[in-house]
Amino acid sequence: MESNIYQVYEDEIQSLEEEIETLAREYENNQLESTLYSDEKILMPVKPFQRESHEEYEEPEFLPDLKAWFNSLESDLSFLMKFTGICPENCSRKTLEKTGNKAIQNYRLSGKCHSLPFDLEFQLLETQLEATIQKYILSGNYQPWSFSWNLTS
């Protein structure tokens, strides 16, 4: 009887060790997939806003500061994407209602987090009283993979 109890424990330990090995391999694979995003792929959404170096145009006075600011934003975005694993692919905004001092906008963000797709949608209420602008999230919807849950304030 006592040997049966030990055997049950040994089987459970063996099962847990196998599960740990499987999860460790999956984690390593996910880490490899997330590092497959090159700087070029990360900065692809920004490319339409960059000019080709061979294009001729007159440089306005503020352009060097703007270029430095833009390069800083690019490097910050690249760092955040590598650090968090969140790679936004699409972002859209639609104004649902706009009155004198109030606007309601619907935002939709989709992308991948460590190669897993997600969709995030929320409504933002923006009110302006004199020089103060206040923003509130009215409702939200987050859809990772195939299930969803609602956020409401």
Short mmCIF file of N, CA, C and O in Angstrom, two decimals, residues 4-106:
data_model
loop_
_atom_site.label_atom_id
_atom_site.label_comp_id
_atom_site.label_asym_id
_atom_site.label_seq_id
_atom_site.Cartn_x
_atom_site.Cartn_y
_atom_site.Cartn_z
N ASN A 4 2.40 2.10 -3.32
CA ASN A 4 1.45 2.73 -4.24
C ASN A 4 1.41 4.24 -4.04
O ASN A 4 1.33 5.00 -5.00
N ILE A 5 1.44 4.68 -2.81
CA ILE A 5 1.41 6.11 -2.51
C ILE A 5 2.66 6.77 -3.07
O ILE A 5 2.60 7.83 -3.70
N TYR A 6 3.81 6.12 -2.86
CA TYR A 6 5.07 6.66 -3.39
C TYR A 6 5.04 6.72 -4.92
O TYR A 6 5.53 7.66 -5.53
N GLN A 7 4.46 5.69 -5.52
CA GLN A 7 4.39 5.64 -6.98
C GLN A 7 3.52 6.78 -7.52
O GLN A 7 3.85 7.40 -8.52
N VAL A 8 2.43 7.06 -6.84
CA VAL A 8 1.55 8.16 -7.24
C VAL A 8 2.31 9.48 -7.18
O VAL A 8 2.25 10.30 -8.11
N TYR A 9 3.06 9.67 -6.09
CA TYR A 9 3.85 10.90 -5.96
C TYR A 9 4.94 10.97 -7.03
O TYR A 9 5.20 12.02 -7.61
N GLU A 10 5.60 9.86 -7.27
CA GLU A 10 6.65 9.82 -8.30
C GLU A 10 6.07 10.14 -9.68
O GLU A 10 6.67 10.89 -10.46
N ASP A 11 4.90 9.60 -9.98
CA ASP A 11 4.25 9.88 -11.26
C ASP A 11 3.89 11.35 -11.38
O ASP A 11 4.07 11.97 -12.44
N GLU A 12 3.38 11.92 -10.29
CA GLU A 12 3.01 13.34 -10.30
C GLU A 12 4.26 14.21 -10.48
O GLU A 12 4.24 15.18 -11.24
N ILE A 13 5.34 13.86 -9.81
CA ILE A 13 6.59 14.62 -9.95
C ILE A 13 7.08 14.53 -11.39
O ILE A 13 7.49 15.54 -11.98
N GLN A 14 7.05 13.35 -11.97
CA GLN A 14 7.48 13.17 -13.37
C GLN A 14 6.61 13.99 -14.31
O GLN A 14 7.12 14.66 -15.21
N SER A 15 5.31 14.00 -14.07
CA SER A 15 4.39 14.78 -14.90
C SER A 15 4.69 16.27 -14.80
O SER A 15 4.71 16.99 -15.81
N LEU A 16 4.94 16.74 -13.59
CA LEU A 16 5.25 18.16 -13.39
C LEU A 16 6.58 18.54 -14.03
O LEU A 16 6.72 19.62 -14.62
N GLU A 17 7.57 17.67 -13.94
CA GLU A 17 8.87 17.94 -14.59
C GLU A 17 8.71 18.05 -16.10
O GLU A 17 9.31 18.91 -16.74
N GLU A 18 7.91 17.16 -16.69
CA GLU A 18 7.66 17.22 -18.13
C GLU A 18 6.94 18.51 -18.51
O GLU A 18 7.25 19.14 -19.52
N GLU A 19 5.97 18.90 -17.69
CA GLU A 19 5.24 20.15 -17.96
C GLU A 19 6.17 21.36 -17.86
O GLU A 19 6.09 22.27 -18.68
N ILE A 20 7.07 21.35 -16.89
CA ILE A 20 8.04 22.44 -16.75
C ILE A 20 8.93 22.52 -17.97
O ILE A 20 9.20 23.61 -18.50
N GLU A 21 9.41 21.37 -18.46
CA GLU A 21 10.25 21.35 -19.66
C GLU A 21 9.49 21.89 -20.87
O GLU A 21 10.02 22.67 -21.66
N THR A 22 8.24 21.48 -21.02
CA THR A 22 7.42 21.95 -22.14
C THR A 22 7.22 23.46 -22.07
O THR A 22 7.38 24.17 -23.07
N LEU A 23 6.89 23.96 -20.90
CA LEU A 23 6.68 25.40 -20.73
C LEU A 23 7.97 26.17 -20.95
O LEU A 23 7.95 27.27 -21.54
N ALA A 24 9.09 25.64 -20.53
CA ALA A 24 10.38 26.31 -20.75
C ALA A 24 10.69 26.39 -22.23
O ALA A 24 11.16 27.43 -22.73
N ARG A 25 10.41 25.32 -22.99
CA ARG A 25 10.64 25.34 -24.44
C ARG A 25 9.72 26.36 -25.12
O ARG A 25 10.14 27.11 -25.99
N GLU A 26 8.44 26.39 -24.71
CA GLU A 26 7.49 27.36 -25.27
C GLU A 26 7.95 28.79 -24.99
O GLU A 26 7.88 29.66 -25.85
N TYR A 27 8.43 29.03 -23.76
CA TYR A 27 8.91 30.36 -23.40
C TYR A 27 10.11 30.75 -24.27
O TYR A 27 10.18 31.87 -24.78
N GLU A 28 11.05 29.83 -24.45
CA GLU A 28 12.21 30.11 -25.30
C GLU A 28 11.79 30.41 -26.73
O GLU A 28 12.31 31.32 -27.36
N ASN A 29 10.83 29.65 -27.25
CA ASN A 29 10.34 29.89 -28.61
C ASN A 29 9.70 31.26 -28.72
O ASN A 29 9.89 31.98 -29.70
N ASN A 30 8.89 31.66 -27.71
CA ASN A 30 8.26 32.97 -27.72
C ASN A 30 9.31 34.07 -27.64
O ASN A 30 9.18 35.11 -28.29
N GLN A 31 10.35 33.88 -26.85
CA GLN A 31 11.42 34.87 -26.76
C GLN A 31 12.12 35.01 -28.11
O GLN A 31 12.42 36.11 -28.54
N LEU A 32 12.35 33.89 -28.78
CA LEU A 32 13.00 33.95 -30.10
C LEU A 32 12.11 34.67 -31.11
O LEU A 32 12.58 35.47 -31.90
N GLU A 33 10.79 34.39 -31.08
CA GLU A 33 9.87 35.04 -32.00
C GLU A 33 9.84 36.55 -31.77
O GLU A 33 9.79 37.33 -32.70
N SER A 34 9.87 36.97 -30.50
CA SER A 34 9.79 38.40 -30.22
C SER A 34 11.06 39.12 -30.63
O SER A 34 11.04 40.30 -30.93
N THR A 35 12.19 38.42 -30.66
CA THR A 35 13.43 39.07 -31.10
C THR A 35 13.57 39.05 -32.62
O THR A 35 14.49 39.66 -33.15
N LEU A 36 12.67 38.36 -33.31
CA LEU A 36 12.73 38.33 -34.77
C LEU A 36 12.31 39.65 -35.39
O LEU A 36 12.54 39.88 -36.56
N TYR A 37 11.67 40.52 -34.61
CA TYR A 37 11.29 41.82 -35.12
C TYR A 37 12.53 42.69 -35.22
O TYR A 37 13.10 43.11 -34.22
N SER A 38 12.94 42.96 -36.44
CA SER A 38 14.12 43.80 -36.63
C SER A 38 13.73 45.26 -36.45
O SER A 38 12.55 45.61 -36.44
N ASP A 39 14.73 46.11 -36.29
CA ASP A 39 14.46 47.54 -36.18
C ASP A 39 13.70 48.03 -37.41
O ASP A 39 12.84 48.89 -37.32
N GLU A 40 14.03 47.45 -38.57
CA GLU A 40 13.36 47.87 -39.81
C GLU A 40 11.87 47.55 -39.74
O GLU A 40 11.04 48.37 -40.09
N LYS A 41 11.51 46.36 -39.26
CA LYS A 41 10.11 45.99 -39.17
C LYS A 41 9.39 46.82 -38.11
O LYS A 41 8.24 47.21 -38.29
N ILE A 42 10.09 47.11 -37.02
CA ILE A 42 9.50 47.91 -35.96
C ILE A 42 9.19 49.31 -36.44
O ILE A 42 8.17 49.91 -36.12
N LEU A 43 10.08 49.87 -37.26
CA LEU A 43 9.93 51.25 -37.71
C LEU A 43 9.14 51.37 -39.02
O LEU A 43 8.99 52.47 -39.54
N MET A 44 8.63 50.26 -39.56
CA MET A 44 7.86 50.31 -40.80
C MET A 44 6.69 51.28 -40.77
O MET A 44 6.47 52.02 -41.72
N PRO A 45 5.90 51.34 -39.68
CA PRO A 45 4.78 52.28 -39.66
C PRO A 45 5.23 53.74 -39.75
O PRO A 45 4.45 54.61 -40.12
N VAL A 46 6.48 54.03 -39.42
CA VAL A 46 6.98 55.39 -39.41
C VAL A 46 7.49 55.81 -40.79
O VAL A 46 7.52 57.00 -41.13
N LYS A 47 7.88 54.84 -41.62
CA LYS A 47 8.50 55.14 -42.90
C LYS A 47 7.70 56.08 -43.81
O LYS A 47 8.28 56.92 -44.46
N PRO A 48 6.36 55.98 -43.88
CA PRO A 48 5.63 56.90 -44.75
C PRO A 48 5.84 58.38 -44.40
O PRO A 48 5.68 59.24 -45.24
N PHE A 49 6.24 58.64 -43.16
CA PHE A 49 6.42 60.02 -42.74
C PHE A 49 7.84 60.53 -42.96
O PHE A 49 8.12 61.69 -42.73
N GLN A 50 8.73 59.63 -43.36
CA GLN A 50 10.11 60.04 -43.61
C GLN A 50 10.30 60.37 -45.08
O GLN A 50 9.73 59.75 -45.95
N ARG A 51 11.16 61.35 -45.34
CA ARG A 51 11.48 61.70 -46.72
C ARG A 51 12.72 60.94 -47.16
O ARG A 51 13.58 60.64 -46.37
N GLU A 52 12.76 60.67 -48.45
CA GLU A 52 13.97 60.07 -49.01
C GLU A 52 15.07 61.14 -49.02
O GLU A 52 14.81 62.31 -49.25
N SER A 53 16.30 60.71 -48.80
CA SER A 53 17.40 61.67 -48.72
C SER A 53 17.68 62.34 -50.06
O SER A 53 18.20 63.45 -50.10
N HIS A 54 17.30 61.71 -51.16
CA HIS A 54 17.58 62.31 -52.47
C HIS A 54 16.53 63.34 -52.88
O HIS A 54 16.72 64.04 -53.87
N GLU A 55 15.43 63.43 -52.12
CA GLU A 55 14.43 64.44 -52.44
C GLU A 55 14.97 65.82 -52.12
O GLU A 55 15.59 66.04 -51.09
N GLU A 56 14.73 66.75 -53.01
CA GLU A 56 15.20 68.12 -52.80
C GLU A 56 14.05 68.96 -52.28
O GLU A 56 12.96 68.97 -52.83
N TYR A 57 14.30 69.67 -51.21
CA TYR A 57 13.33 70.58 -50.65
C TYR A 57 14.06 71.59 -49.79
O TYR A 57 15.17 71.35 -49.34
N GLU A 58 13.41 72.70 -49.57
CA GLU A 58 14.01 73.71 -48.70
C GLU A 58 13.70 73.36 -47.26
O GLU A 58 12.57 73.06 -46.91
N GLU A 59 14.72 73.43 -46.44
CA GLU A 59 14.58 73.06 -45.05
C GLU A 59 14.13 74.25 -44.23
O GLU A 59 14.82 75.24 -44.14
N PRO A 60 12.95 74.18 -43.60
CA PRO A 60 12.52 75.28 -42.74
C PRO A 60 13.43 75.39 -41.52
O PRO A 60 14.16 74.47 -41.19
N GLU A 61 13.36 76.53 -40.84
CA GLU A 61 14.22 76.80 -39.69
C GLU A 61 14.04 75.77 -38.57
O GLU A 61 15.00 75.35 -37.94
N PHE A 62 12.81 75.38 -38.31
CA PHE A 62 12.53 74.49 -37.19
C PHE A 62 12.81 73.02 -37.51
O PHE A 62 12.75 72.18 -36.63
N LEU A 63 13.13 72.70 -38.75
CA LEU A 63 13.27 71.30 -39.15
C LEU A 63 14.35 70.54 -38.39
O LEU A 63 14.11 69.39 -38.00
N PRO A 64 15.53 71.08 -38.13
CA PRO A 64 16.51 70.29 -37.36
C PRO A 64 15.98 69.87 -35.99
O PRO A 64 16.20 68.74 -35.56
N ASP A 65 15.27 70.78 -35.31
CA ASP A 65 14.68 70.41 -34.02
C ASP A 65 13.62 69.34 -34.20
O ASP A 65 13.50 68.42 -33.39
N LEU A 66 12.83 69.47 -35.25
CA LEU A 66 11.77 68.51 -35.53
C LEU A 66 12.38 67.14 -35.85
O LEU A 66 11.89 66.12 -35.38
N LYS A 67 13.46 67.13 -36.62
CA LYS A 67 14.13 65.86 -36.94
C LYS A 67 14.68 65.21 -35.68
O LYS A 67 14.53 64.00 -35.49
N ALA A 68 15.29 66.00 -34.82
CA ALA A 68 15.85 65.45 -33.59
C ALA A 68 14.72 64.90 -32.71
O ALA A 68 14.85 63.81 -32.14
N TRP A 69 13.62 65.62 -32.63
CA TRP A 69 12.47 65.17 -31.85
C TRP A 69 11.91 63.87 -32.42
O TRP A 69 11.59 62.93 -31.70
N PHE A 70 11.78 63.82 -33.76
CA PHE A 70 11.25 62.64 -34.43
C PHE A 70 12.18 61.44 -34.22
O PHE A 70 11.71 60.34 -33.91
N ASN A 71 13.49 61.64 -34.33
CA ASN A 71 14.44 60.56 -34.09
C ASN A 71 14.37 60.07 -32.65
O ASN A 71 14.47 58.87 -32.38
N SER A 72 14.17 61.00 -31.73
CA SER A 72 14.04 60.63 -30.32
C SER A 72 12.77 59.78 -30.12
O SER A 72 12.79 58.77 -29.40
N LEU A 73 11.67 60.19 -30.77
CA LEU A 73 10.43 59.42 -30.67
C LEU A 73 10.61 58.02 -31.26
O LEU A 73 10.12 57.03 -30.70
N GLU A 74 11.31 57.93 -32.39
CA GLU A 74 11.55 56.63 -33.01
C GLU A 74 12.33 55.71 -32.09
O GLU A 74 11.98 54.54 -31.92
N SER A 75 13.38 56.24 -31.48
CA SER A 75 14.19 55.40 -30.60
C SER A 75 13.41 55.01 -29.34
O SER A 75 13.52 53.89 -28.86
N ASP A 76 12.61 55.94 -28.81
CA ASP A 76 11.78 55.62 -27.64
C ASP A 76 10.77 54.52 -27.97
O ASP A 76 10.57 53.58 -27.19
N LEU A 77 10.13 54.64 -29.13
CA LEU A 77 9.15 53.64 -29.55
C LEU A 77 9.82 52.28 -29.74
O LEU A 77 9.31 51.26 -29.29
N SER A 78 10.96 52.28 -30.39
CA SER A 78 11.69 51.03 -30.60
C SER A 78 12.06 50.38 -29.27
O SER A 78 11.88 49.18 -29.09
N PHE A 79 12.55 51.18 -28.32
CA PHE A 79 12.91 50.64 -27.01
C PHE A 79 11.68 50.06 -26.30
O PHE A 79 11.73 48.95 -25.77
N LEU A 80 10.58 50.81 -26.30
CA LEU A 80 9.37 50.34 -25.61
C LEU A 80 8.84 49.06 -26.24
O LEU A 80 8.37 48.15 -25.54
N MET A 81 8.92 48.97 -27.56
CA MET A 81 8.42 47.78 -28.24
C MET A 81 9.29 46.57 -27.90
O MET A 81 8.79 45.47 -27.68
N LYS A 82 10.59 46.78 -27.84
CA LYS A 82 11.48 45.67 -27.48
C LYS A 82 11.31 45.30 -26.00
O LYS A 82 11.32 44.14 -25.64
N PHE A 83 11.17 46.30 -25.16
CA PHE A 83 11.09 46.07 -23.71
C PHE A 83 9.78 45.39 -23.31
O PHE A 83 9.77 44.46 -22.52
N THR A 84 8.66 45.86 -23.86
CA THR A 84 7.35 45.33 -23.47
C THR A 84 6.89 44.17 -24.33
O THR A 84 6.02 43.41 -23.92
N GLY A 85 7.42 44.06 -25.54
CA GLY A 85 6.95 43.03 -26.46
C GLY A 85 5.68 43.43 -27.19
O GLY A 85 5.14 42.66 -27.97
N ILE A 86 5.19 44.64 -26.95
CA ILE A 86 3.96 45.11 -27.60
C ILE A 86 4.34 45.80 -28.91
O ILE A 86 5.11 46.75 -28.91
N CYS A 87 3.80 45.28 -29.99
CA CYS A 87 4.10 45.82 -31.32
C CYS A 87 2.79 46.28 -31.96
O CYS A 87 2.05 45.49 -32.54
N PRO A 88 2.46 47.59 -31.85
CA PRO A 88 1.21 48.06 -32.46
C PRO A 88 1.29 47.99 -33.97
O PRO A 88 2.31 48.30 -34.56
N GLU A 89 0.20 47.54 -34.59
CA GLU A 89 0.17 47.41 -36.04
C GLU A 89 -0.83 48.38 -36.68
O GLU A 89 -0.64 48.80 -37.80
N ASN A 90 -1.89 48.69 -35.95
CA ASN A 90 -2.91 49.56 -36.52
C ASN A 90 -3.57 50.37 -35.41
O ASN A 90 -3.85 49.84 -34.35
N CYS A 91 -3.78 51.64 -35.66
CA CYS A 91 -4.45 52.50 -34.70
C CYS A 91 -5.40 53.41 -35.47
O CYS A 91 -5.00 54.00 -36.48
N SER A 92 -6.63 53.51 -35.02
CA SER A 92 -7.57 54.40 -35.68
C SER A 92 -8.39 55.16 -34.64
O SER A 92 -8.55 54.71 -33.52
N ARG A 93 -8.87 56.33 -35.06
CA ARG A 93 -9.67 57.17 -34.18
C ARG A 93 -10.85 57.68 -35.00
O ARG A 93 -10.70 58.10 -36.14
N LYS A 94 -12.02 57.65 -34.39
CA LYS A 94 -13.23 58.12 -35.06
C LYS A 94 -13.99 59.01 -34.08
O LYS A 94 -14.24 58.61 -32.94
N THR A 95 -14.33 60.21 -34.52
CA THR A 95 -15.09 61.11 -33.67
C THR A 95 -16.57 60.72 -33.75
O THR A 95 -17.15 60.70 -34.83
N LEU A 96 -17.15 60.38 -32.60
CA LEU A 96 -18.54 59.97 -32.55
C LEU A 96 -19.48 61.15 -32.32
O LEU A 96 -20.58 61.19 -32.86
N GLU A 97 -19.04 62.09 -31.48
CA GLU A 97 -19.89 63.24 -31.15
C GLU A 97 -18.99 64.41 -30.80
O GLU A 97 -17.99 64.26 -30.11
N LYS A 98 -19.35 65.58 -31.30
CA LYS A 98 -18.58 66.77 -30.96
C LYS A 98 -19.53 67.94 -30.79
O LYS A 98 -20.29 68.29 -31.68
N THR A 99 -19.48 68.53 -29.60
CA THR A 99 -20.27 69.73 -29.32
C THR A 99 -19.30 70.82 -28.91
O THR A 99 -18.09 70.62 -28.95
N GLY A 100 -19.78 71.93 -28.46
CA GLY A 100 -18.94 73.07 -28.13
C GLY A 100 -17.70 72.75 -27.32
O GLY A 100 -16.59 73.01 -27.73
N ASN A 101 -17.86 72.18 -26.14
CA ASN A 101 -16.71 71.94 -25.28
C ASN A 101 -16.53 70.46 -24.93
O ASN A 101 -15.82 70.11 -24.02
N LYS A 102 -17.15 69.58 -25.71
CA LYS A 102 -17.10 68.15 -25.41
C LYS A 102 -16.97 67.36 -26.71
O LYS A 102 -17.58 67.71 -27.72
N ALA A 103 -16.15 66.31 -26.65
CA ALA A 103 -15.98 65.42 -27.81
C ALA A 103 -15.88 63.99 -27.31
O ALA A 103 -15.23 63.71 -26.30
N ILE A 104 -16.53 63.07 -28.03
CA ILE A 104 -16.41 61.65 -27.74
C ILE A 104 -15.78 61.00 -28.96
O ILE A 104 -16.27 61.13 -30.08
N GLN A 105 -14.67 60.30 -28.70
CA GLN A 105 -13.95 59.65 -29.78
C GLN A 105 -13.79 58.17 -29.48
O GLN A 105 -13.63 57.77 -28.34
N ASN A 106 -13.84 57.37 -30.54
CA ASN A 106 -13.65 55.93 -30.43
C ASN A 106 -12.25 55.60 -30.96
O ASN A 106 -11.91 55.96 -32.08
#
